[in-house]
Coordinates of C-alpha atoms and ligand atoms in Angstrom, one line a residue:
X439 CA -6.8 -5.1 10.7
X440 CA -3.4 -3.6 10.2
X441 CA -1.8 -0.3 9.2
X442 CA 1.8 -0.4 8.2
X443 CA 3.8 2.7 8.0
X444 CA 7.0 1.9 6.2
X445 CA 8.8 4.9 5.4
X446 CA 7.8 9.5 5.7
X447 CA 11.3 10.2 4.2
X448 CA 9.5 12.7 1.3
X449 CA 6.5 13.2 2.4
X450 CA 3.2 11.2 4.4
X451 CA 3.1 7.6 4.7
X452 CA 0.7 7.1 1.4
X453 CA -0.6 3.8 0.3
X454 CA -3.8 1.9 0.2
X455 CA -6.0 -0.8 2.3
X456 CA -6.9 -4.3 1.3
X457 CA -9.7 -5.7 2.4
X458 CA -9.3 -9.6 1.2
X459 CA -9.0 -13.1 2.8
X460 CA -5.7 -13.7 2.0
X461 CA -4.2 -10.8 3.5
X462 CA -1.3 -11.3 6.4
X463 CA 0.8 -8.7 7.9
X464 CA 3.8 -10.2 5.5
X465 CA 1.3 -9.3 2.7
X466 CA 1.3 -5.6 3.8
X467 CA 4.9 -5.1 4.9
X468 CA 6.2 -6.1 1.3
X469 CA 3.2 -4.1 -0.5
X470 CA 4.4 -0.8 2.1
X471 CA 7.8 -1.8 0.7
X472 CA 6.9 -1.3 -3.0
X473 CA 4.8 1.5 -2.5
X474 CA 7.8 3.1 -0.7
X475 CA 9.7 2.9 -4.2
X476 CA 6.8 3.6 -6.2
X477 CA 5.5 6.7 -4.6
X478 CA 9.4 8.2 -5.0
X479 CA 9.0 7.5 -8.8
X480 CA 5.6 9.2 -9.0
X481 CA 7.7 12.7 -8.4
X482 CA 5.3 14.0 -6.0
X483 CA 6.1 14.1 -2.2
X484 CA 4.6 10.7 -0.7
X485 CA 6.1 8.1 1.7
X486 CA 5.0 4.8 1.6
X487 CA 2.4 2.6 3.7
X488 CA -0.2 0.1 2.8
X489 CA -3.0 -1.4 5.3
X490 CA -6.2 -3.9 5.4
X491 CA -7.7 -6.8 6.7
X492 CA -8.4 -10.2 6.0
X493 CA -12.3 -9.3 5.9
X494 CA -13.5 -10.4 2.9
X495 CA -16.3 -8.5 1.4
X496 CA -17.5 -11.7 -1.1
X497 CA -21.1 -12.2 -0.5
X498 CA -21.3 -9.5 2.2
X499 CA -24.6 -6.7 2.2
X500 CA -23.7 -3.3 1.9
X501 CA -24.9 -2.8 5.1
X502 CA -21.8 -5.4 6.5
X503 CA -19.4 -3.7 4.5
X504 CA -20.4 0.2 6.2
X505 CA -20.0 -1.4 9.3
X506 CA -17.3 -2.9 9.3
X507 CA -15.3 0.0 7.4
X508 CA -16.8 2.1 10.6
X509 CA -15.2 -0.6 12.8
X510 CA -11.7 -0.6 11.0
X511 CA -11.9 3.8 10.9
X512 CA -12.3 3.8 14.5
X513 CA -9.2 2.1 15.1
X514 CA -7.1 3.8 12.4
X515 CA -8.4 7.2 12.8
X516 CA -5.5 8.0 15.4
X517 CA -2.7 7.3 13.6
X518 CA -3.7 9.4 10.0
X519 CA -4.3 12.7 9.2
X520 CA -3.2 14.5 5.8
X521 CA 0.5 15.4 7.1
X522 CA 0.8 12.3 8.6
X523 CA -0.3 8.8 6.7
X524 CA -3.0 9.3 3.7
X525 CA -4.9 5.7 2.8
X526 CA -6.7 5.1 -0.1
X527 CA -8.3 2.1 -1.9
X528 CA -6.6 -1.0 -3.1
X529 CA -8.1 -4.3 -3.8
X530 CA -11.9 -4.9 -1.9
X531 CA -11.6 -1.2 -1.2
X532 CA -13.1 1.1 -3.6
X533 CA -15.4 4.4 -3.6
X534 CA -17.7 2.7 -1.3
X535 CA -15.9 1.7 1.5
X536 CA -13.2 5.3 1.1
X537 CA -17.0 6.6 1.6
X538 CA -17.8 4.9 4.9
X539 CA -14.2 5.0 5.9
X540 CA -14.4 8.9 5.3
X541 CA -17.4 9.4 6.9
X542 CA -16.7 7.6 10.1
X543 CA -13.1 9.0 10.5
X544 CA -15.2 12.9 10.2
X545 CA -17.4 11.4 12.9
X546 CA -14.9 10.9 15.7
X547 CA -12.5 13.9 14.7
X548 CA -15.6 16.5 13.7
X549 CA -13.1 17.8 11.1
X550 CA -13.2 17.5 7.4
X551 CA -10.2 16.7 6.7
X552 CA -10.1 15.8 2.8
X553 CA -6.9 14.8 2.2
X554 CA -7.0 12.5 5.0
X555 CA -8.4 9.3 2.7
X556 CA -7.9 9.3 -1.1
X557 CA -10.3 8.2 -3.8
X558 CA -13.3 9.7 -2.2
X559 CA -16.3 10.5 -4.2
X560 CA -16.4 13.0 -6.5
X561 CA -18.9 15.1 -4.7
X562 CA -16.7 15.4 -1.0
X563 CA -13.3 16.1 -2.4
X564 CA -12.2 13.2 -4.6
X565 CA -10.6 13.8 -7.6
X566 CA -11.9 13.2 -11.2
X567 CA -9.9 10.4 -13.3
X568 CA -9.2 8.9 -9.7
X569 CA -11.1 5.5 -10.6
X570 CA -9.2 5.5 -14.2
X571 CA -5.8 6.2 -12.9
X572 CA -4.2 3.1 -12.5
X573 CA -5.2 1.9 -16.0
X574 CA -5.1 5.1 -18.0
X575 CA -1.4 5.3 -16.6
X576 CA -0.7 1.8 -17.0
X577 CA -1.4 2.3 -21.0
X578 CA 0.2 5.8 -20.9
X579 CA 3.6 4.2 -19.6
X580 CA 2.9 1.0 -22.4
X581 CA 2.8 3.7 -24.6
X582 CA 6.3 4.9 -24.1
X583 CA 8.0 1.3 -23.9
X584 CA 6.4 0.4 -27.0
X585 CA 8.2 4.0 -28.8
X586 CA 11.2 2.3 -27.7
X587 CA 10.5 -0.4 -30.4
X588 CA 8.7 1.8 -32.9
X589 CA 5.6 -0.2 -32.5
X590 CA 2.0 1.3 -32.3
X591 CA -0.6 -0.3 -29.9
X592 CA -3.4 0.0 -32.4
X593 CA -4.7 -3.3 -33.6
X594 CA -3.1 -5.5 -30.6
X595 CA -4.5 -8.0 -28.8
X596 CA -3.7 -7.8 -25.6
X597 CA -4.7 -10.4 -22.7
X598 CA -5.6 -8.7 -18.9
X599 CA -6.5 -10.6 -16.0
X600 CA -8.8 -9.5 -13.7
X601 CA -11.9 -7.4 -13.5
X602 CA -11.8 -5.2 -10.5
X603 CA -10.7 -1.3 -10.6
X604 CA -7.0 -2.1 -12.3
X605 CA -8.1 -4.3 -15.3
X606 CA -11.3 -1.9 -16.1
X607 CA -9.3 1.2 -16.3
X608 CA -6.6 -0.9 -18.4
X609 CA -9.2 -1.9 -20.9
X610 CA -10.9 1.0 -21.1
X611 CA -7.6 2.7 -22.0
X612 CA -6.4 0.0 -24.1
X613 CA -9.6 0.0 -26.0
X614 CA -9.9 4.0 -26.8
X615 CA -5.9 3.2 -28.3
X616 CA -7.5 1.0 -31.0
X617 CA -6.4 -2.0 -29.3
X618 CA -8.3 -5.3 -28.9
X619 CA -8.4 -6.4 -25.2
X620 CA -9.5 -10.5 -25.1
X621 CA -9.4 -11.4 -21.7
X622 CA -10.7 -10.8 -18.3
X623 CA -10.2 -13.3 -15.6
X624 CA -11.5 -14.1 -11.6
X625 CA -11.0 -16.0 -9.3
X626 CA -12.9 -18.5 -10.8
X627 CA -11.4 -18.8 -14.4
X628 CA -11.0 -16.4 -16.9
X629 CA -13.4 -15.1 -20.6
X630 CA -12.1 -15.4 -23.7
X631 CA -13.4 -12.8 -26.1
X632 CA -12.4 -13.1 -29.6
X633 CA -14.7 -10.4 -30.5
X634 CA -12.5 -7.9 -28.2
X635 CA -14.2 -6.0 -25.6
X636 CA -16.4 -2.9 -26.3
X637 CA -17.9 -0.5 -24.1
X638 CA -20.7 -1.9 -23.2
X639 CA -18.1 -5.0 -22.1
X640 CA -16.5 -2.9 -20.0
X641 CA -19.2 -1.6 -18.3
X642 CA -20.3 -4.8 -17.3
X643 CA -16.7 -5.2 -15.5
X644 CA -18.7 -3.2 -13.2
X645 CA -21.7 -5.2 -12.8
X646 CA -19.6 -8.1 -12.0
X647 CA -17.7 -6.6 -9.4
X648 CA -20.8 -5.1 -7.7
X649 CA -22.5 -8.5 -7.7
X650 CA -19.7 -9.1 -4.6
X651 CA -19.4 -12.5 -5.8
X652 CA -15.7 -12.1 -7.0
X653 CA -16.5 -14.3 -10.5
X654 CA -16.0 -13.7 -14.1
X655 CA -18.1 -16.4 -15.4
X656 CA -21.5 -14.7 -16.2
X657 CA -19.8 -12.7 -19.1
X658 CA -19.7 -15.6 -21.3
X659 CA -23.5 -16.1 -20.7
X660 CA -24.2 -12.7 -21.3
X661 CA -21.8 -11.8 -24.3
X662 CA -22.0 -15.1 -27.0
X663 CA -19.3 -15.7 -28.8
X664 CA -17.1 -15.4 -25.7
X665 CA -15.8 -18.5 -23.6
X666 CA -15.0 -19.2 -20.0
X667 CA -12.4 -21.3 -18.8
X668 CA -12.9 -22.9 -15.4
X669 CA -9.6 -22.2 -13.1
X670 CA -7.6 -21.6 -15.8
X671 CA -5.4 -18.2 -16.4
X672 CA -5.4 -15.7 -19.3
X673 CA -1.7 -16.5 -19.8
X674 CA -2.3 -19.9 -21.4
X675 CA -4.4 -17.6 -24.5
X676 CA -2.3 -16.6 -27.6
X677 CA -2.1 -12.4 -27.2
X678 CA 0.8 -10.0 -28.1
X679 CA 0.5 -7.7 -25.0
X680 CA 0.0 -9.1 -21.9
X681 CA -1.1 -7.2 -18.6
X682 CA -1.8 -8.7 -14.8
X683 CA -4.0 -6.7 -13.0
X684 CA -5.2 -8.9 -10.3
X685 CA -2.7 -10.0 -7.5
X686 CA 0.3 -10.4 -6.3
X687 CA 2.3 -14.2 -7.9
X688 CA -1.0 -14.1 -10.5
X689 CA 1.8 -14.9 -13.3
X690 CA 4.7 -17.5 -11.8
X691 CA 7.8 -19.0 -13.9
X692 CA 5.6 -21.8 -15.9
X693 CA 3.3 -18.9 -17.0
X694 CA 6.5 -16.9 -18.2
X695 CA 7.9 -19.9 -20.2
X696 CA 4.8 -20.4 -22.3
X697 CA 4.3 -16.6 -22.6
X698 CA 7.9 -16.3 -23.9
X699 CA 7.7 -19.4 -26.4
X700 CA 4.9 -17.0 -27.9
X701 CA 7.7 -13.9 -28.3
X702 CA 5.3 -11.7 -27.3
X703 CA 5.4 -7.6 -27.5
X704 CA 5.3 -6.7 -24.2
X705 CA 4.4 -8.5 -21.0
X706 CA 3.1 -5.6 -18.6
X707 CA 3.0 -5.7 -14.7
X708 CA 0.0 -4.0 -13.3
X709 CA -0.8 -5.7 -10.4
X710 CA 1.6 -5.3 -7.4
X711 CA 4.3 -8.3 -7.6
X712 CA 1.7 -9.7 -10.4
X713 CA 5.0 -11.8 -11.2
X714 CA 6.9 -13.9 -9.0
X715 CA 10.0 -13.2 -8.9
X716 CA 11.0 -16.8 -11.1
X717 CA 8.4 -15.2 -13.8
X718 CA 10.6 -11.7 -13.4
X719 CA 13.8 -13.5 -13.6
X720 CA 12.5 -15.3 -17.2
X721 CA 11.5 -12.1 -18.6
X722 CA 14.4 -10.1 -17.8
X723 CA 17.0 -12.8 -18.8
X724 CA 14.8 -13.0 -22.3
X725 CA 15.4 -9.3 -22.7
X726 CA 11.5 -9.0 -23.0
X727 CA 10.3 -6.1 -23.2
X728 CA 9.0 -6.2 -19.4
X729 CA 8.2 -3.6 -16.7
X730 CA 7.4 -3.3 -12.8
X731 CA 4.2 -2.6 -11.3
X732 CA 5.8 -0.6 -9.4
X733 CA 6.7 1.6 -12.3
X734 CA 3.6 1.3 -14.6
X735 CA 0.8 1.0 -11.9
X736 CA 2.2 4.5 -10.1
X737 CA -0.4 6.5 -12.2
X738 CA -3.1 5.6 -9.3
X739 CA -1.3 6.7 -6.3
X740 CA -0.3 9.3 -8.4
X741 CA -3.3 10.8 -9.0
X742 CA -4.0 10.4 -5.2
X743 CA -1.2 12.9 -4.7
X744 CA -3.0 14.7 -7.2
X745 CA -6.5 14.7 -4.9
X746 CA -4.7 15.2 -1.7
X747 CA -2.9 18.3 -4.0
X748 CA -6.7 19.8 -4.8
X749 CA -8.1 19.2 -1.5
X750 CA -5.3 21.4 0.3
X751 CA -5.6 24.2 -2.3
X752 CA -9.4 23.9 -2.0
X753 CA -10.0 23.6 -5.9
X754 CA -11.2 21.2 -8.5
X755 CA -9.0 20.2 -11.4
X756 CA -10.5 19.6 -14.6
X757 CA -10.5 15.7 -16.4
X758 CA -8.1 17.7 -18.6
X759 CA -5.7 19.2 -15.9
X760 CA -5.6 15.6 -14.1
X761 CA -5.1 13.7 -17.5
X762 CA -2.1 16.2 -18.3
X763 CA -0.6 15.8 -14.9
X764 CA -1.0 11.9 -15.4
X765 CA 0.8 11.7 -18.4
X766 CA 3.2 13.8 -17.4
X767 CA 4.1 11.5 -15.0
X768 CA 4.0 8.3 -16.8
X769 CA 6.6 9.7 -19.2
X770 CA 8.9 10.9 -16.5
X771 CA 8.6 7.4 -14.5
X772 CA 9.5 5.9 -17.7
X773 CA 12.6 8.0 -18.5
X774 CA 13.9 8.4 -15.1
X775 CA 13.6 4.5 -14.7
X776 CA 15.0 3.9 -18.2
X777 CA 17.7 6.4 -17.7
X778 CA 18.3 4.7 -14.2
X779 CA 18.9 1.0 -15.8
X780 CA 21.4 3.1 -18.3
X781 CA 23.5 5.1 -16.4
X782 CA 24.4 1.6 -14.3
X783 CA 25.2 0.0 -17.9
X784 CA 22.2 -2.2 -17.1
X785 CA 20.2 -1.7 -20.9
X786 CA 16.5 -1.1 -21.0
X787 CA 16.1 -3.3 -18.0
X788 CA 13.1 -1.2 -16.4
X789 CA 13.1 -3.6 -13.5
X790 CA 16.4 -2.5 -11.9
X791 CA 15.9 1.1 -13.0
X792 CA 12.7 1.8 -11.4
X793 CA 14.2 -0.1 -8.3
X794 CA 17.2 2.3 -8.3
X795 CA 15.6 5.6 -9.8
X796 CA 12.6 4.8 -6.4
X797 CA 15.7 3.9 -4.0
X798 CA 18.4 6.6 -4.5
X799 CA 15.6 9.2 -4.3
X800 CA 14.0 7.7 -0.8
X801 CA 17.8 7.1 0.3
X802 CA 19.2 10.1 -0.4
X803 CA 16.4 12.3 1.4
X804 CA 16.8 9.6 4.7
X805 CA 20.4 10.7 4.9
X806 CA 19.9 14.5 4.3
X807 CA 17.4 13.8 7.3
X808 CA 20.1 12.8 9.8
X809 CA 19.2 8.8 9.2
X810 CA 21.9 6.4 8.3
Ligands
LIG1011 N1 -3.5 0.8 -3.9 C1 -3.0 1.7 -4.9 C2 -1.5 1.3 -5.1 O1 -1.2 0.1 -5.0 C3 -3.2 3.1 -4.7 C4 -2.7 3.7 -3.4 C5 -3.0 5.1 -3.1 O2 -3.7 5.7 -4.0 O3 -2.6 5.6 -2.1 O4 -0.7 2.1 -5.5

């Protein structure tokens, strides 16, 4: 297991844990990296960090998980606290383990210390909306790209990969907008839905996910009309919006050619790194209409600030306060990172600008701190 504190220039080290077999200590240091950048453009006062293990919860009891969540708390618990490093949930980490993780870290400190761990259940300090965050923003920030064209999402099919936390919130969103979401994908292939996905669909997301076998397939049993494609990606389907929210590299340079060839609206980046940086390249040299994850996935850590906010006041927002505060900062992340990309005579090229709107901010508070 690893924790990685990369940066406390404006404020905690903030970022979440992995739990997946594929994760390495490279795999954290450049996720600590972009969550350094990201938290800056969220406007509230986070550092960045980001943690796991290469445990893999697939196929794993409940039971297994708790204990070894207790295992990896008694470890960490030293080195977090709520003015020092705040972790929070990220891919095989989600109410559930922040649960076990919580309760284990109140065990060996006999303090209840709420804004220690973000994403915790409602009931102990968590906040409402946390779960949506990351997709609700996602859509939020689409929202504001798409103004930029004049174009409404209502009506547009959009492709997502996935099925875990990212892609349910995204659908969810994208679904109450009037759009028609198509795709879900796993590890094992992806769905094809020409139907589009309803709420009953998206519910199921969950049921998948809790079955711990990490596979999309069943949905095309359970939902005729819908097809599965063994090991292939959602990228290969015809769609004019399409969002990763899986992985990091989930979309590399081939993927980006065909998608372009399509002229698509808007190819979004939820996932962290969901592009290479070959895919990136293509869509930026296109002049796509393209953004970051870094940029349009901020709404979840964002609304961690906003839980780690309610837990020191000792208060409970309202869904209404949190969804206000949300948008609110979708829309800023937007303009500061278009205005960013502008001001360097760069265009609409979201990429750079949330790169330098997240940089100059971090910078500029290490060097006011005496570090050069
Ligand atoms: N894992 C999420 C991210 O990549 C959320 C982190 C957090 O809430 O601290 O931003």
């Amino acid at each position: 297991g690893y924790r990685v504190q990369f940066n406390s220039a404006i404020g905690p080290y903030k970022g979440g844990l992995r739990f997946h077999a594929a994760v390495k200590l490279d795999t954290l240091k450049f996720l600590g990296f972009e969550q350094t950048f990201k938290n800056a453009l969220t406007t509230l006062p986070m550092g960045g960090g980001k943690g796991g293990s290469d445990f893999s919860p697939r196929g794993k009891s409940d039971a297994e998980i708790m204990r070894f969540c207790q295992a990896f708390m008694s470890e960490l618990y030293k080195y977090i606290g709520p003015d020092c490093d705040v972790p929070a949930g990220d891919v095989g980490v989600g109410g559930r383990e922040i649960g076990y993780l919580f309760g284990q870290y109140k065990k060996l400190t006999s303090q209840f210390h709420g804004a220690t761990l973000t994403g915790k259940g409602f009931e102990f300090g968590g906040s409402i909306l946390r779960p949506e965050a990351t997709g609700f923003g996602a859509l939020y920030f689409v929202e504001h790209m798409l103004k930029t064209r004049n174009i409404d999402i209502k009506g547009k099919t959009v492709a997502i990969s996935g099925f875990g936390n990212v892609a349910w919130g995204a659908a969810k969103k994208a679904t109450q907008l009037g759009a028609k979401v198509v795709t879900i994908s796993g590890p094992d292939g992806y769905i094809y839905d020409p139907n589009g996905l309803d709420d009953e669909k998206i519910e199921y997301m969950l049921d998948l996910r809790n079955s711990g076998n990490d596979v999309c397939a069943p949905y095309a049993d359970k939902f005729p009309g819908s097809t599965f494609y063994a090991g292939k990606k959602p990228w290969e389907a015809e769609d004019e919006i399409y969002m990763t929210c899986a992985i990091q590299n989930e979309l590399n340079g081939e993927d980006a050619k065909k998608i372009l060839a399509r002229k698509p609206i808007c190819v979004v980046e939820v996932s962290n790194m969901g592009c290479t940086a070959e895919a990136v390249e293509a869509f930026v040299e296109a002049k796509q209409l393209f953004d970051p994850g870094k940029a349009v996935n901020a709404g979840g850590v964002g609304v961690s600030g906003l839980e780690m906010a309610q837990n020191s006041e000792r208060l409970v927002w309202t869904a209404e306060e949190v969804d206000t505060q949300l948008h609110k900062m979708m829309k800023t992340i937007h303009k500061e990172s278009a205005d960013a990309a502008a001001e360097y005579g760069l265009g609409y090229d979201l990429v750079a600008g949330a790169n330098i709107a997240g940089f100059k901010k971090v910078a500029e508070a290490m060097m006011e701190q005496g570090c050069f």
